[in-house]
PDB file of C-alpha atoms in Angstrom:
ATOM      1  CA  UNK U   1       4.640  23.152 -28.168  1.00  0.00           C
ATOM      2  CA  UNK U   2       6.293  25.608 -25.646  1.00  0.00           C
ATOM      3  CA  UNK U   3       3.190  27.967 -25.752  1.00  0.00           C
ATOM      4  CA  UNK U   4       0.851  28.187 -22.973  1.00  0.00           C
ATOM      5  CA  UNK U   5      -2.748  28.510 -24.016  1.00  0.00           C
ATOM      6  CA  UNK U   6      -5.382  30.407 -22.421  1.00  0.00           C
ATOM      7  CA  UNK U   7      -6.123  28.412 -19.376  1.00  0.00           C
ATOM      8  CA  UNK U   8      -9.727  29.015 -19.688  1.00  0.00           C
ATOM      9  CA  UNK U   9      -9.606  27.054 -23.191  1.00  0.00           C
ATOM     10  CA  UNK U  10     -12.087  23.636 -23.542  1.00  0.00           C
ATOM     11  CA  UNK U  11     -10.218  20.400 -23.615  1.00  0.00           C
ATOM     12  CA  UNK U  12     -11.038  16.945 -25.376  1.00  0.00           C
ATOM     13  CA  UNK U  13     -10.050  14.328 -23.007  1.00  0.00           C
ATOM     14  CA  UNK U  14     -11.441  13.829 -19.809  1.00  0.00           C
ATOM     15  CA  UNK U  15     -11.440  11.461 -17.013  1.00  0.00           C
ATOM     16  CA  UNK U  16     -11.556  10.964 -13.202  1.00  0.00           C
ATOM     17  CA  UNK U  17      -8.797  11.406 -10.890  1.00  0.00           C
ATOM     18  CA  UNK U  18      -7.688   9.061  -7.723  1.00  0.00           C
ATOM     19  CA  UNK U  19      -7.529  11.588  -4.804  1.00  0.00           C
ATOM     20  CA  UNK U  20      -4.661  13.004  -4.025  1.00  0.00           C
ATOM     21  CA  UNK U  21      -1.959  12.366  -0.859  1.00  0.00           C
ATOM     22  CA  UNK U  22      -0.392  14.196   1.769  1.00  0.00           C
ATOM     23  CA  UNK U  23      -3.490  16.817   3.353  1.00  0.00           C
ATOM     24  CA  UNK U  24      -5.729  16.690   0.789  1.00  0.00           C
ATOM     25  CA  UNK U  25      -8.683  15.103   2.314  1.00  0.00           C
ATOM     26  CA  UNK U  26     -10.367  15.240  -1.452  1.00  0.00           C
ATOM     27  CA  UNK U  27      -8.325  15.070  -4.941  1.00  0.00           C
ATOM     28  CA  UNK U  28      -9.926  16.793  -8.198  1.00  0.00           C
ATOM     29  CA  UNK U  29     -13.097  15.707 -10.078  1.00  0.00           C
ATOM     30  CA  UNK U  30     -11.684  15.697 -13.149  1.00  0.00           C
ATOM     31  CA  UNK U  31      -8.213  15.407 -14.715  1.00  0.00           C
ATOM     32  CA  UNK U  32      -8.070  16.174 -18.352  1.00  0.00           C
ATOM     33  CA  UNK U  33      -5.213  16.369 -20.813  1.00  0.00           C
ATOM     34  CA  UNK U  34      -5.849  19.092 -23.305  1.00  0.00           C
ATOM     35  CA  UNK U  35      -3.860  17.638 -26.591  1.00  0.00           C
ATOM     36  CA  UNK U  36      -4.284  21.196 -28.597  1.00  0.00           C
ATOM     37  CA  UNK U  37      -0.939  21.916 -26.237  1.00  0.00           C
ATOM     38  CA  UNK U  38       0.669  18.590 -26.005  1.00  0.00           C
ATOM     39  CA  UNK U  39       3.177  16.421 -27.310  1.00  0.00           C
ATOM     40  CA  UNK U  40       1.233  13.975 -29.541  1.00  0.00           C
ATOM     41  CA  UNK U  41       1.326  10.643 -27.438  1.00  0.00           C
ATOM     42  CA  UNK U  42       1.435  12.719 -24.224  1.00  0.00           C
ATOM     43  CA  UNK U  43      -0.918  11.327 -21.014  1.00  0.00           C
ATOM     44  CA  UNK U  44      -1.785  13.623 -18.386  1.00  0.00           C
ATOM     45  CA  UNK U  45       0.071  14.006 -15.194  1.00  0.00           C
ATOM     46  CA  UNK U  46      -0.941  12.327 -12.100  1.00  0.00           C
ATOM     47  CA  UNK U  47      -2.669  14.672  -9.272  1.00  0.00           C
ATOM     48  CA  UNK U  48      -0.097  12.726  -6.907  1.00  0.00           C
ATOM     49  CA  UNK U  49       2.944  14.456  -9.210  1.00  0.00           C
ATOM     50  CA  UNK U  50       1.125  17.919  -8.908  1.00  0.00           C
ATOM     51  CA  UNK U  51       0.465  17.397  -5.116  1.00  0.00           C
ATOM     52  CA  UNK U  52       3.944  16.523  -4.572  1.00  0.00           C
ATOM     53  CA  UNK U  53       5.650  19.665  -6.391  1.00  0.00           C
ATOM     54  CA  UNK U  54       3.107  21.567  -3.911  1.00  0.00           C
ATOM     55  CA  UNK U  55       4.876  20.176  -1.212  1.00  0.00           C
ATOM     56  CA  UNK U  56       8.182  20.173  -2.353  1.00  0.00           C
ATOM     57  CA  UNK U  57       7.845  23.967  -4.151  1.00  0.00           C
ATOM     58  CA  UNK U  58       9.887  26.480  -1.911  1.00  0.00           C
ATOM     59  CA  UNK U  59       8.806  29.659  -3.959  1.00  0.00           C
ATOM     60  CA  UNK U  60       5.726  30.380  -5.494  1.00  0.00           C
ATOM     61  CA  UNK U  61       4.119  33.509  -7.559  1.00  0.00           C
ATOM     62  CA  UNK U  62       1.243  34.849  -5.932  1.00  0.00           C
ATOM     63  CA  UNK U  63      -1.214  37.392  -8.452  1.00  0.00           C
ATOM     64  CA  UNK U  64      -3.559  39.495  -6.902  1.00  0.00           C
ATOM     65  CA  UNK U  65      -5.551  42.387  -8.050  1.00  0.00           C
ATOM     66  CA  UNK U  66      -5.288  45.990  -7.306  1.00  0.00           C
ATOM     67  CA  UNK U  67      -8.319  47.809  -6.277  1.00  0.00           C
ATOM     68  CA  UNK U  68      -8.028  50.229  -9.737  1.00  0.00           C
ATOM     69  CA  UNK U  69      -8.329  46.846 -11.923  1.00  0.00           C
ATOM     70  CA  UNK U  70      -4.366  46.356 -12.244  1.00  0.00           C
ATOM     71  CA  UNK U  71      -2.930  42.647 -11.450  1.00  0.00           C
ATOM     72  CA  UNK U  72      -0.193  42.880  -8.721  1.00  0.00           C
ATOM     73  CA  UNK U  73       2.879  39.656  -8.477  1.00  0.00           C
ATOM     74  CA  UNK U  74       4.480  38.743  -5.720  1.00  0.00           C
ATOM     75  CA  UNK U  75       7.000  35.811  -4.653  1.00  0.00           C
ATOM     76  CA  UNK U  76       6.670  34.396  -1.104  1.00  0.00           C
ATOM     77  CA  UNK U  77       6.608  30.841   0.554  1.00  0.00           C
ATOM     78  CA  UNK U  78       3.745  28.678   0.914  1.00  0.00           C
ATOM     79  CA  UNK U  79       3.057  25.266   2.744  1.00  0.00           C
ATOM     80  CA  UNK U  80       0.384  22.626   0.967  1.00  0.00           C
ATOM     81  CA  UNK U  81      -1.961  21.414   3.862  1.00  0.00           C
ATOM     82  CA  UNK U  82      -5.594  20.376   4.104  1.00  0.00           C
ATOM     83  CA  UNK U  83      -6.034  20.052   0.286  1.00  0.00           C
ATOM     84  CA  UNK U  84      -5.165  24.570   0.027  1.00  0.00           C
ATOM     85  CA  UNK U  85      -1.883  26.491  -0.353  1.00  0.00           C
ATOM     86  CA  UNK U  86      -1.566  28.731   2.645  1.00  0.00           C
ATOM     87  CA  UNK U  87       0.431  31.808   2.206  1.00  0.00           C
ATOM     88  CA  UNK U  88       1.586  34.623   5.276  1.00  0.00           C
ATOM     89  CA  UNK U  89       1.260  38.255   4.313  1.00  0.00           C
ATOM     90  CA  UNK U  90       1.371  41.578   7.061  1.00  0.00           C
ATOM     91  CA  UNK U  91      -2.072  42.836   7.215  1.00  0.00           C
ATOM     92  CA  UNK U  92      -0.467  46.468   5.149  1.00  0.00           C
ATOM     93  CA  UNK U  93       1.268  45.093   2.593  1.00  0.00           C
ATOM     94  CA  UNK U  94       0.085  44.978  -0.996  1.00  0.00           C
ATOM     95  CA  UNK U  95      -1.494  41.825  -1.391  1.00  0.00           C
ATOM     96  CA  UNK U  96      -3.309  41.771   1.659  1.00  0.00           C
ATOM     97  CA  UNK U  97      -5.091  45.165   0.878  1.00  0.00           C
ATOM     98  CA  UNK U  98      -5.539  43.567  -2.781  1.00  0.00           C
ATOM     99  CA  UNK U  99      -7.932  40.653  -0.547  1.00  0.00           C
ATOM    100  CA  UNK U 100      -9.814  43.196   1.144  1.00  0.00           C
ATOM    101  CA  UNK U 101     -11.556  43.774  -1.676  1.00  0.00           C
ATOM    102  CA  UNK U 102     -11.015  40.861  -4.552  1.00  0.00           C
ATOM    103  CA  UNK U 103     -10.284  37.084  -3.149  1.00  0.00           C
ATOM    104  CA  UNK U 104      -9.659  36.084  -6.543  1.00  0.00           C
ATOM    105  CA  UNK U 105      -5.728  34.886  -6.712  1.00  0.00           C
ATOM    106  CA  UNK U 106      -3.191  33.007  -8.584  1.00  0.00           C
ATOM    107  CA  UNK U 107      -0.433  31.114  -6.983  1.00  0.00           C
ATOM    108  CA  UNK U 108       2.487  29.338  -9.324  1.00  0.00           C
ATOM    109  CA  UNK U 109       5.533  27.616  -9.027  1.00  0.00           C
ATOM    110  CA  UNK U 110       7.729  25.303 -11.296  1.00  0.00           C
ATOM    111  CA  UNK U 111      10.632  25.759 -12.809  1.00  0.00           C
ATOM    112  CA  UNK U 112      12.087  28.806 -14.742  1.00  0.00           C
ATOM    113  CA  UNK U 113      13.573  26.237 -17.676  1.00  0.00           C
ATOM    114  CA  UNK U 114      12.575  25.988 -21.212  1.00  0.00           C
ATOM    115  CA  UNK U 115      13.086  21.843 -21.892  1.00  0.00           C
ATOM    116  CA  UNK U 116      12.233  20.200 -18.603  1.00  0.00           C
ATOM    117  CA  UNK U 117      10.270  20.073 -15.573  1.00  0.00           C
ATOM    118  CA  UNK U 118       6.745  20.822 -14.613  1.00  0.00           C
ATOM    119  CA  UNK U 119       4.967  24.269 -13.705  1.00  0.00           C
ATOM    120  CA  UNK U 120       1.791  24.381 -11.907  1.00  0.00           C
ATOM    121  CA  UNK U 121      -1.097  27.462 -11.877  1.00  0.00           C
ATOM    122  CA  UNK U 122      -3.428  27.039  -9.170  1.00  0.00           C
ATOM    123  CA  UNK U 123      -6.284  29.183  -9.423  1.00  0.00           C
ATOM    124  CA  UNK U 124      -8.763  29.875  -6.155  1.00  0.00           C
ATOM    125  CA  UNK U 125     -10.398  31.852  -3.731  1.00  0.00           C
ATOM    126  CA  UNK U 126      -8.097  33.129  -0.704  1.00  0.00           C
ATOM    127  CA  UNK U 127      -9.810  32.727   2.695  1.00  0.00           C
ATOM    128  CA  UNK U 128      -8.619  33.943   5.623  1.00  0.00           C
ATOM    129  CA  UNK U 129      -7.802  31.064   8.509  1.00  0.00           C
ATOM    130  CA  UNK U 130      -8.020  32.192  12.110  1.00  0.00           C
ATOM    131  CA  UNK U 131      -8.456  28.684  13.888  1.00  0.00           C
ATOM    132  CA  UNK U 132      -5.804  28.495  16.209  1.00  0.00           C
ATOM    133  CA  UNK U 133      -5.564  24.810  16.262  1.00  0.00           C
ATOM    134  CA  UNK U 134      -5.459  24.903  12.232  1.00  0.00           C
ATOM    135  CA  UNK U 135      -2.808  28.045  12.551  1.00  0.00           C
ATOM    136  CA  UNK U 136      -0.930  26.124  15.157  1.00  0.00           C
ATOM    137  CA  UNK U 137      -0.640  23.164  12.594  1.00  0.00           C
ATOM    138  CA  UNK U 138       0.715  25.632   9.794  1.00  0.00           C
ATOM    139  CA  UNK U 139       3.073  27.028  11.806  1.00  0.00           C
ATOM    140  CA  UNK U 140       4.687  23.721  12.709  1.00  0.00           C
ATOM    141  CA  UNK U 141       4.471  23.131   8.970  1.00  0.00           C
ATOM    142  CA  UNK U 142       6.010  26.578   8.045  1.00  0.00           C
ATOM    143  CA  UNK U 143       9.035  25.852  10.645  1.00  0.00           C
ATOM    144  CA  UNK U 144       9.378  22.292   9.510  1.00  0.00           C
ATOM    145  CA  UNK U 145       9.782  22.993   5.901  1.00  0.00           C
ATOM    146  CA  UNK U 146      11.588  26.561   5.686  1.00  0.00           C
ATOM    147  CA  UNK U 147      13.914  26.447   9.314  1.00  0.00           C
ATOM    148  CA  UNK U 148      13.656  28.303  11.963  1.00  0.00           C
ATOM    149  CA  UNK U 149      14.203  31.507  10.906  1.00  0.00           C
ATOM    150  CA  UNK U 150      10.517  30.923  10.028  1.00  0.00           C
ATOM    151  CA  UNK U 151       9.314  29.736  12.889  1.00  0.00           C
ATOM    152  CA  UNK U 152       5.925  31.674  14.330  1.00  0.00           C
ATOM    153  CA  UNK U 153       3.576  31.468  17.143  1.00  0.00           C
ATOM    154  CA  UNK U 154      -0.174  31.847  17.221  1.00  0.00           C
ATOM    155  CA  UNK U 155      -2.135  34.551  18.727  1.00  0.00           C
ATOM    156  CA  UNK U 156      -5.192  36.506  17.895  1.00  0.00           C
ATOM    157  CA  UNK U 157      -6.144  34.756  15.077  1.00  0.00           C
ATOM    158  CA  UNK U 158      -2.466  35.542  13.424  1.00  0.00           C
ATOM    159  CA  UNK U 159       0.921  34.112  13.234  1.00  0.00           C
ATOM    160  CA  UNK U 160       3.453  36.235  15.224  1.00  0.00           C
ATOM    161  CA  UNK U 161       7.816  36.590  14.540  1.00  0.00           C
ATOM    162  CA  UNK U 162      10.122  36.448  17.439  1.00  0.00           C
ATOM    163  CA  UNK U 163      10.618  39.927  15.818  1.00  0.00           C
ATOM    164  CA  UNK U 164       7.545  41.374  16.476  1.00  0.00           C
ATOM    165  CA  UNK U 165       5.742  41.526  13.241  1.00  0.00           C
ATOM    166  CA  UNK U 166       2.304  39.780  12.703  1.00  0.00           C
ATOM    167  CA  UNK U 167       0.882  38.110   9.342  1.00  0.00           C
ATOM    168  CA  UNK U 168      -2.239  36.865   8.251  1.00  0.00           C
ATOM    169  CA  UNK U 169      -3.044  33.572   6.732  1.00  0.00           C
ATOM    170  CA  UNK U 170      -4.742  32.829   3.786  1.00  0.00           C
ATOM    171  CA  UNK U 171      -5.979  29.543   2.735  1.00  0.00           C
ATOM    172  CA  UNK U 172      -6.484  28.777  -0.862  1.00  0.00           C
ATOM    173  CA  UNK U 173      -8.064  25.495  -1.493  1.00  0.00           C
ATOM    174  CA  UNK U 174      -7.935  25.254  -5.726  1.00  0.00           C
ATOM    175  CA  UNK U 175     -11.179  25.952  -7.821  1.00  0.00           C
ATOM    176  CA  UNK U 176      -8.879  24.381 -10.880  1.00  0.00           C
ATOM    177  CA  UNK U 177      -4.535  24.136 -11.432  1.00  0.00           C
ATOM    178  CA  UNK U 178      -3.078  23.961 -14.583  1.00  0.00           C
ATOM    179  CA  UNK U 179       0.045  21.907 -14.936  1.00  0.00           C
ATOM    180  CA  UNK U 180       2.353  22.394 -17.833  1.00  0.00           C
ATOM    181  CA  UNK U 181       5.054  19.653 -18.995  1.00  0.00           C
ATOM    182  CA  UNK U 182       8.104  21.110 -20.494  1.00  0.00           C
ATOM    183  CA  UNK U 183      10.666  18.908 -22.634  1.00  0.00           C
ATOM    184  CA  UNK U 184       9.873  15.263 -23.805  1.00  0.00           C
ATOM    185  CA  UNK U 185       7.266  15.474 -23.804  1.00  0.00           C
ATOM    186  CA  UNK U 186       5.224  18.808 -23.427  1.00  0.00           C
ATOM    187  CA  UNK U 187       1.874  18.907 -22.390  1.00  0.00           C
ATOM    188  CA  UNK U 188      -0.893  20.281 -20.391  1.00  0.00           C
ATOM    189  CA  UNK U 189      -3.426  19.060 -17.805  1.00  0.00           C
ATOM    190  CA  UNK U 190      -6.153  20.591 -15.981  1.00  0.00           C
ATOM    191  CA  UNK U 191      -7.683  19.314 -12.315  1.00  0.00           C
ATOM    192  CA  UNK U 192     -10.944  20.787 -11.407  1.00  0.00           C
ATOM    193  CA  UNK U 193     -11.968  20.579  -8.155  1.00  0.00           C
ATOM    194  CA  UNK U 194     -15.614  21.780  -8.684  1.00  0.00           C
TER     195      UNK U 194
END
């Protein structure tokens, strides 16, 4: 049961899910368990559960891809607002060159235990935000979550440090997220979103 399938893998059960709380103006259109990967007698989680780990989740996994084909991980913070994970990044580093040329990511976050807790993989489409009302918002919500030692002002289309560096924002509003039950019992569900 503790093997994770390939997340592109067909699953039998299907149904509609309520939308979800907290910023997400719209939940998924779909919520499936897949049972191939779960604990017989297993039900799939609740978008609400998923949507509050997003919330809660101080580190997550961001994968990007190189220019030359080659997948690139990274951990950094995110904050789960307007139904998207939004993640900061200076305009040189790695990732952010990675976007320039493939908007294709991977974000996850969980728990790094074998019997318990839940991991989710949220696969989307990073989009740049530049709306300073909408930056000003994330930057209250960056503050108010991580302290003030992250705590950024809006300019340009950018979120600026009391230090003088500068990061872009990317929004990444799912396509589909996995999540993955570890323990009693273990399962997996899937929420599309298109």
């Amino acid at each position: 049961m503790g093997t994770h399938p390939d997340t592109d893998a067909d699953t039998n059960t299907t149904a509609a899910a309520p939308a979800g709380h907290g910023g997400s103006a719209q939940g998924p259109v779909s919520t499936a368990l897949d049972p191939r990967y779960s604990t017989p007698g297993a039900e799939a989680v609740p978008w609400s559960t998923a949507e509050d780990l997003l919330h809660r989740s101080e580190i997550f996994w961001l994968t990007t891809v190189r220019p030359d084909g080659r997948p690139h991980v990274t951990p950094l913070l995110a904050v789960w607002q307007h139904g998207a994970l939004h993640f900061a990044t200076g305009a040189e580093e790695r990732k952010a060159r990675n976007l320039a040329q493939n908007q294709q990511v991977i974000l996850t976050t969980g728990t790094n235990t074998l019997s318990d807790g839940l991991d989710l993989v949220v696969e989307g489409e990073a989009r740049l935000v530049s709306d300073t009302d909408r930056l000003t918002s994330l930057a209250t919500a960056w503050s108010t979550k991580y302290g003030p030692d992250w705590a950024f002002e809006v300019a340009d289309g950018t979120f600026h440090h009391p230090d003088g560096a500068s990061a872009l924002v990317f929004a990444v509003p799912p396509h589909q997220v996995f999540g993955f039950t570890k323990g009693t019992p273990f399962s997996q569900t899937r929420w599309n979103f298109t």
